[in-house]
Tab-separated table of C-alpha atoms in Angstrom:
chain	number	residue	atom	x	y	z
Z	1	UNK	CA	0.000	0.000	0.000
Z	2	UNK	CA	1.084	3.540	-0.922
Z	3	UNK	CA	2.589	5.225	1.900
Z	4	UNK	CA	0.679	8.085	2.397
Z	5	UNK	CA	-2.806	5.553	1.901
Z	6	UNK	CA	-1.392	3.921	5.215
Z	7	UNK	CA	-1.092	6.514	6.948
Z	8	UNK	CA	-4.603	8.013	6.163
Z	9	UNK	CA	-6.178	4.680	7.321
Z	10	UNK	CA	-4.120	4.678	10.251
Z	11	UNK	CA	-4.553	8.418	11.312
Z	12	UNK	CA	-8.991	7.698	9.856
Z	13	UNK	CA	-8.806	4.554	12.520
Z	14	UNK	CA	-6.808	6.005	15.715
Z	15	UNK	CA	-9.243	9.057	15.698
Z	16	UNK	CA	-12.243	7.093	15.446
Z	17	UNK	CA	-11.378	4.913	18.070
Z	18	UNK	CA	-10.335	7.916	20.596
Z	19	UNK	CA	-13.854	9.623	19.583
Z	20	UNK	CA	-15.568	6.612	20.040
Z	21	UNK	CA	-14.172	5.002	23.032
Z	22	UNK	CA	-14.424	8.456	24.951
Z	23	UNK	CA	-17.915	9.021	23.571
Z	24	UNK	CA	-19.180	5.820	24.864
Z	25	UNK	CA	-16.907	5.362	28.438
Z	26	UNK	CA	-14.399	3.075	27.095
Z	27	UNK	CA	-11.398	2.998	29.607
Z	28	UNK	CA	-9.567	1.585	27.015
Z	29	UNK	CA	-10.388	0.908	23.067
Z	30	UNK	CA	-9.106	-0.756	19.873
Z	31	UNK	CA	-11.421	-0.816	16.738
Z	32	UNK	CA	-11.093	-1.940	12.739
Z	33	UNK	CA	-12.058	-0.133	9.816
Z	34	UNK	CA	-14.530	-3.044	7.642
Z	35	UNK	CA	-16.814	-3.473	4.836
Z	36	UNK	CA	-20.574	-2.531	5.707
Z	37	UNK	CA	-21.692	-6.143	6.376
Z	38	UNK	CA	-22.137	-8.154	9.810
Z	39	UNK	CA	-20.675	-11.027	8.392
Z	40	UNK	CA	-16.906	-8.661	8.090
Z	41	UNK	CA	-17.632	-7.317	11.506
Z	42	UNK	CA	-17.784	-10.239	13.033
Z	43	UNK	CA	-14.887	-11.369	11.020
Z	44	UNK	CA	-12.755	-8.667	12.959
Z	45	UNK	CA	-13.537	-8.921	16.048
Z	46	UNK	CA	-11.629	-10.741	18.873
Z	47	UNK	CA	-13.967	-13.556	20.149
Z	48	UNK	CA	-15.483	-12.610	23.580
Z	49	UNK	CA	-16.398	-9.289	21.450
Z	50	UNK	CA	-17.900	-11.833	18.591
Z	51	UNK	CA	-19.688	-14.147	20.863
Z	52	UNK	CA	-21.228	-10.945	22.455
Z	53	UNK	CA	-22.259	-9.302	19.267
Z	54	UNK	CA	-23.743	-13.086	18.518
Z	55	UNK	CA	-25.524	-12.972	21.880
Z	56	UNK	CA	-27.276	-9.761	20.584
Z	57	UNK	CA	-27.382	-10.421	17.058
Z	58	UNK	CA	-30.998	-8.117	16.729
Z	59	UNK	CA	-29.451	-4.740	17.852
Z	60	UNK	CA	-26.415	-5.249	15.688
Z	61	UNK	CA	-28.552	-6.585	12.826
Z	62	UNK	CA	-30.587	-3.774	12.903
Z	63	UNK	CA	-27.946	-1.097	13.568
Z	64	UNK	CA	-26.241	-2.166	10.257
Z	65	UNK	CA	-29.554	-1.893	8.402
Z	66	UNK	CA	-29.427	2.012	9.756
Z	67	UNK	CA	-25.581	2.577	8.644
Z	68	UNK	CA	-26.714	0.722	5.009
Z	69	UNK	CA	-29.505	3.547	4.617
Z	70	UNK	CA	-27.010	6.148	5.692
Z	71	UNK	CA	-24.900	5.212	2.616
Z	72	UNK	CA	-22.633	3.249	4.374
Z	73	UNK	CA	-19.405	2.333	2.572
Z	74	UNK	CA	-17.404	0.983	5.505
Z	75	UNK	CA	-18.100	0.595	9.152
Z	76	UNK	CA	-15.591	1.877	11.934
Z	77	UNK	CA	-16.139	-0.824	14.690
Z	78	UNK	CA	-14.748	0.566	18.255
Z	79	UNK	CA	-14.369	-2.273	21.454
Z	80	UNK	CA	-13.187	-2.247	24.837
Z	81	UNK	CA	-10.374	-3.794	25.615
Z	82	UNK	CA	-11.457	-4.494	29.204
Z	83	UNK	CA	-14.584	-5.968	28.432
Z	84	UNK	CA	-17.024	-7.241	25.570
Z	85	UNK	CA	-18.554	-3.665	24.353
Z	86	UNK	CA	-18.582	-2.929	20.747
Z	87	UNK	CA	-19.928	-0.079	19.031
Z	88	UNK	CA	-20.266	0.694	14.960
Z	89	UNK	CA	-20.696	3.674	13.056
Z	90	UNK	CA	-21.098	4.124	9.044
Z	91	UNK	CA	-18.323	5.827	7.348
Z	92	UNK	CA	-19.587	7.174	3.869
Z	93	UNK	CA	-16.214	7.740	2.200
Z	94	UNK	CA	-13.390	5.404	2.188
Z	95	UNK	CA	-10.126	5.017	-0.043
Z	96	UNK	CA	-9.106	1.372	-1.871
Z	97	UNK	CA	-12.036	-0.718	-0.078
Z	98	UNK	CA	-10.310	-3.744	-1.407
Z	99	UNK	CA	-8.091	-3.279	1.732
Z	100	UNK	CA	-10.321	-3.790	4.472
Z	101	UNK	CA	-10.786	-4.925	6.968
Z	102	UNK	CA	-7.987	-2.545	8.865
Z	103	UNK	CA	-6.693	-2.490	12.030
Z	104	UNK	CA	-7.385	-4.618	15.283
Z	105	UNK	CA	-3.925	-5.260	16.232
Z	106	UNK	CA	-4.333	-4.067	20.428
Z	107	UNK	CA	-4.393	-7.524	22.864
Z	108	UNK	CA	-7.095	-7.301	25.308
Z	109	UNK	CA	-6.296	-6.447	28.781
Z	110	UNK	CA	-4.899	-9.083	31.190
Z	111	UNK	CA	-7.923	-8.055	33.411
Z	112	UNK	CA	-10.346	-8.591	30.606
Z	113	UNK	CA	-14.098	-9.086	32.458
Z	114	UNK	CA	-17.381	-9.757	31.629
Z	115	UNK	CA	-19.800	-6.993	30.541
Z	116	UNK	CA	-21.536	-5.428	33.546
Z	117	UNK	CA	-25.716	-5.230	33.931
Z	118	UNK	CA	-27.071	-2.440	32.025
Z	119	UNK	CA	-28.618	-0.673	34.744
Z	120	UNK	CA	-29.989	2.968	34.963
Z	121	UNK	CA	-26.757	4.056	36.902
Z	122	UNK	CA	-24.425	2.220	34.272
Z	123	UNK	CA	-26.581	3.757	31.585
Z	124	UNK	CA	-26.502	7.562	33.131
Z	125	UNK	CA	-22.858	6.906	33.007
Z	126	UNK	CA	-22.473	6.325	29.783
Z	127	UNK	CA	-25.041	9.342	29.254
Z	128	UNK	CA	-22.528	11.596	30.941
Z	129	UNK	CA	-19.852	10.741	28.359
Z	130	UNK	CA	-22.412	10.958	25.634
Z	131	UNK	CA	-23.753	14.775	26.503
Z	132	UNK	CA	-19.792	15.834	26.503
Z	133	UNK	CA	-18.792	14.153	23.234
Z	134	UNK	CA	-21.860	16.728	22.152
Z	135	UNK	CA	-20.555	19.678	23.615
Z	136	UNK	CA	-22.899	19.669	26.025
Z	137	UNK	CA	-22.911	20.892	29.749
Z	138	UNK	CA	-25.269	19.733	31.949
Z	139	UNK	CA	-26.896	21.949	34.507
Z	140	UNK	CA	-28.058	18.450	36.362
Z	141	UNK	CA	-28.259	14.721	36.071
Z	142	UNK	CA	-30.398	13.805	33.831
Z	143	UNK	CA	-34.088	11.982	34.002
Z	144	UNK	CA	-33.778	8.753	32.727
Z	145	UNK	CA	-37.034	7.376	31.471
Z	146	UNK	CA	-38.785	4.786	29.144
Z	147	UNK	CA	-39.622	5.940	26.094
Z	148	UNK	CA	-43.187	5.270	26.428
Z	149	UNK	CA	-43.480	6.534	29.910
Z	150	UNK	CA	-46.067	9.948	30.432
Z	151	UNK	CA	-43.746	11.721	32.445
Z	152	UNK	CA	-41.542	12.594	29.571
Z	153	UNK	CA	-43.662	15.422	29.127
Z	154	UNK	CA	-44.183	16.615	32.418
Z	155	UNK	CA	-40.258	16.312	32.612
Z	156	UNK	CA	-39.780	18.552	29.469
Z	157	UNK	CA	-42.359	20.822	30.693
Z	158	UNK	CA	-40.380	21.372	34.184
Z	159	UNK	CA	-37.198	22.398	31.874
Z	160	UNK	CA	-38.624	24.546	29.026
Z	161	UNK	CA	-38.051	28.289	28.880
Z	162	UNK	CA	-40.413	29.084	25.779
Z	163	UNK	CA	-43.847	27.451	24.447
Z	164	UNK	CA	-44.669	27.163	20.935
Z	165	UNK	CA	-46.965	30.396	19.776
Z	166	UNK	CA	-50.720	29.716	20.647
Z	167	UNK	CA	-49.966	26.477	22.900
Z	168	UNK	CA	-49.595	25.951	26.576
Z	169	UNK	CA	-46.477	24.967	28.327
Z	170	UNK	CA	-47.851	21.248	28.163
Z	171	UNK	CA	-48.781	21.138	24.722
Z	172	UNK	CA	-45.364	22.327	23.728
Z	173	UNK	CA	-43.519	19.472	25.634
Z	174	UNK	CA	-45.945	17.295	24.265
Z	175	UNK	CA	-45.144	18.462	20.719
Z	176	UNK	CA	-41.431	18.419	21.549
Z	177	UNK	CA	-41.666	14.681	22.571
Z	178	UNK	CA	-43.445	13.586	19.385
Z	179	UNK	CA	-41.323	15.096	17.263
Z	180	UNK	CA	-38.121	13.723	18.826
Z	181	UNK	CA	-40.013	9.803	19.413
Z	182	UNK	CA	-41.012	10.324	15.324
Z	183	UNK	CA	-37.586	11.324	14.237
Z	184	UNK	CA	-36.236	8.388	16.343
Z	185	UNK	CA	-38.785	6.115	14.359
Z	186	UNK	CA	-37.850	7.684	11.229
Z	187	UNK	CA	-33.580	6.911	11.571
Z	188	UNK	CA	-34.683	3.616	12.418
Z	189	UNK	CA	-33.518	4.186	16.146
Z	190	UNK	CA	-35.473	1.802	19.069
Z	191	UNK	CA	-34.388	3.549	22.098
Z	192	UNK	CA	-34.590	1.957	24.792
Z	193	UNK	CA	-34.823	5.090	27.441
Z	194	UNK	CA	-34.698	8.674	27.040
Z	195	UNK	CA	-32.588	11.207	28.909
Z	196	UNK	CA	-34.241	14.580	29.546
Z	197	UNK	CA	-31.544	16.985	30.747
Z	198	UNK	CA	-30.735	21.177	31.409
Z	199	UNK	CA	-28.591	22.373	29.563
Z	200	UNK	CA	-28.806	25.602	29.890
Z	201	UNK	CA	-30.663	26.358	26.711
Z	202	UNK	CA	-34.468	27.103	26.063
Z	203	UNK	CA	-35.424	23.613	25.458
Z	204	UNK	CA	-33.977	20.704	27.492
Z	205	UNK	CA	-31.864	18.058	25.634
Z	206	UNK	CA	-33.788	14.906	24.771
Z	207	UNK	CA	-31.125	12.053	24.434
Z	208	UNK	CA	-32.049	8.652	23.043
Z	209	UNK	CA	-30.128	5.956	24.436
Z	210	UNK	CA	-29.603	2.190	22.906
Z	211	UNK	CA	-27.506	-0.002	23.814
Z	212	UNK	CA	-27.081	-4.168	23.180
Z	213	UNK	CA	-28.173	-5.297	26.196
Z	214	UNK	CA	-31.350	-5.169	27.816
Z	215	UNK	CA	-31.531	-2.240	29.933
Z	216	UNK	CA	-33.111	-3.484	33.977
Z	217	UNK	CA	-35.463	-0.978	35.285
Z	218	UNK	CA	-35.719	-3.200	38.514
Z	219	UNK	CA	-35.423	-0.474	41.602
Z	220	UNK	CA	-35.271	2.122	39.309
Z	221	UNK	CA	-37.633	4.710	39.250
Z	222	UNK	CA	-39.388	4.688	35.976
């Protein structure tokens, strides 16, 4: 490969990773640069990540459904390398595809473990990680809450500063939350919670969070 390819791929890869594994709480991350299909992906991953993309073959099938209407060309895949997390995202243009997959070289930690329970707190933490990888600055924790849950718009209500002309403060959350469960629909997205957080702005930020595993509402208050 042409020298100055390499490094593009290389330089494409490292920053990907870095975004991705601080965007979603990786302590530490290695990733590969493949073709659009599941089939490459799990190709390229090391096994514990493989058999837990196999345990939730749904989310992943349908995530790569998503990054194929987005015009996928290749998929940057991002994992842990202290336990089985892996996250994809489309990339829409790539150089010489007849080279991929690329990268994956990192070993896994010594202290490799198993993925924890997706619970509300592990979720909020990855939230946290989320919001600043957005630029944004919380003024609070956020509410984390189904998606189909009626408090959603009493929560947006507590947190706007402006209402839609010719509605009531209720009427506007309830608009607000519409839109953003349509949109979600729309992408293809199947969140399973939404974060309603301050950010300082006139609206509050409505976050949509997925994630493989099941997410256990048990204790939580939902």
């Amino acid at each position: 490969m042409q020298t100055g390819l390499k490094e593009l791929f290389d330089r494409a890869l490292a920053e990907g990773v870095q975004a991705m594994g601080e965007r979603y709480g990786f302590g530490e991350a290695d990733g590969a640069i493949v073709r659009p299909t599941l089939e490459a992906a799990l190709e390229a991953l090391p096994p514990p990540h493989r058999r837990f993309v196999q345990e939730y073959l749904d989310y992943y099938r349908r995530r790569f459904v998503v990054m194929g209407k987005e015009g996928a060309e290749a998929v940057l895949l991002v994992w842990s390398l202290e336990e089985p997390l892996v996250r994809a995202l489309a990339l829409n243009q790539v150089p010489d595809l007849e080279r991929l997959p690329w990268g994956g070289r990192r070993p896994l930690r010594e202290d490799f473990r198993d993925a924890p329970l997706l619970t509300p707190r592990e979720a909020l933490r990855q939230i946290a990680h989320i919001l600043r990888a957005e630029g944004f600055t919380p003024r609070e924790e956020p509410v984390l809450l189904r998606p189909e849950s009626e408090e959603l718009v009493a929560e947006v209500a507590a947190r706007l500063r402006m209402v839609l002309q010719g509605r009531s403060l209720e009427e506007t959350a309830r608009r607000l939350v519409e839109r953003n469960l349509a949109c979600w629909e729309e992408e293809g997205e199947s969140p399973q919670a939404v974060a309603v957080v301050d950010v300082g702005g006139p609206i509050p930020v409505l976050l949509a969070f997925d994630d493989p595993r099941p997410l256990v509402w048990e204790g939580a208050a939902a």
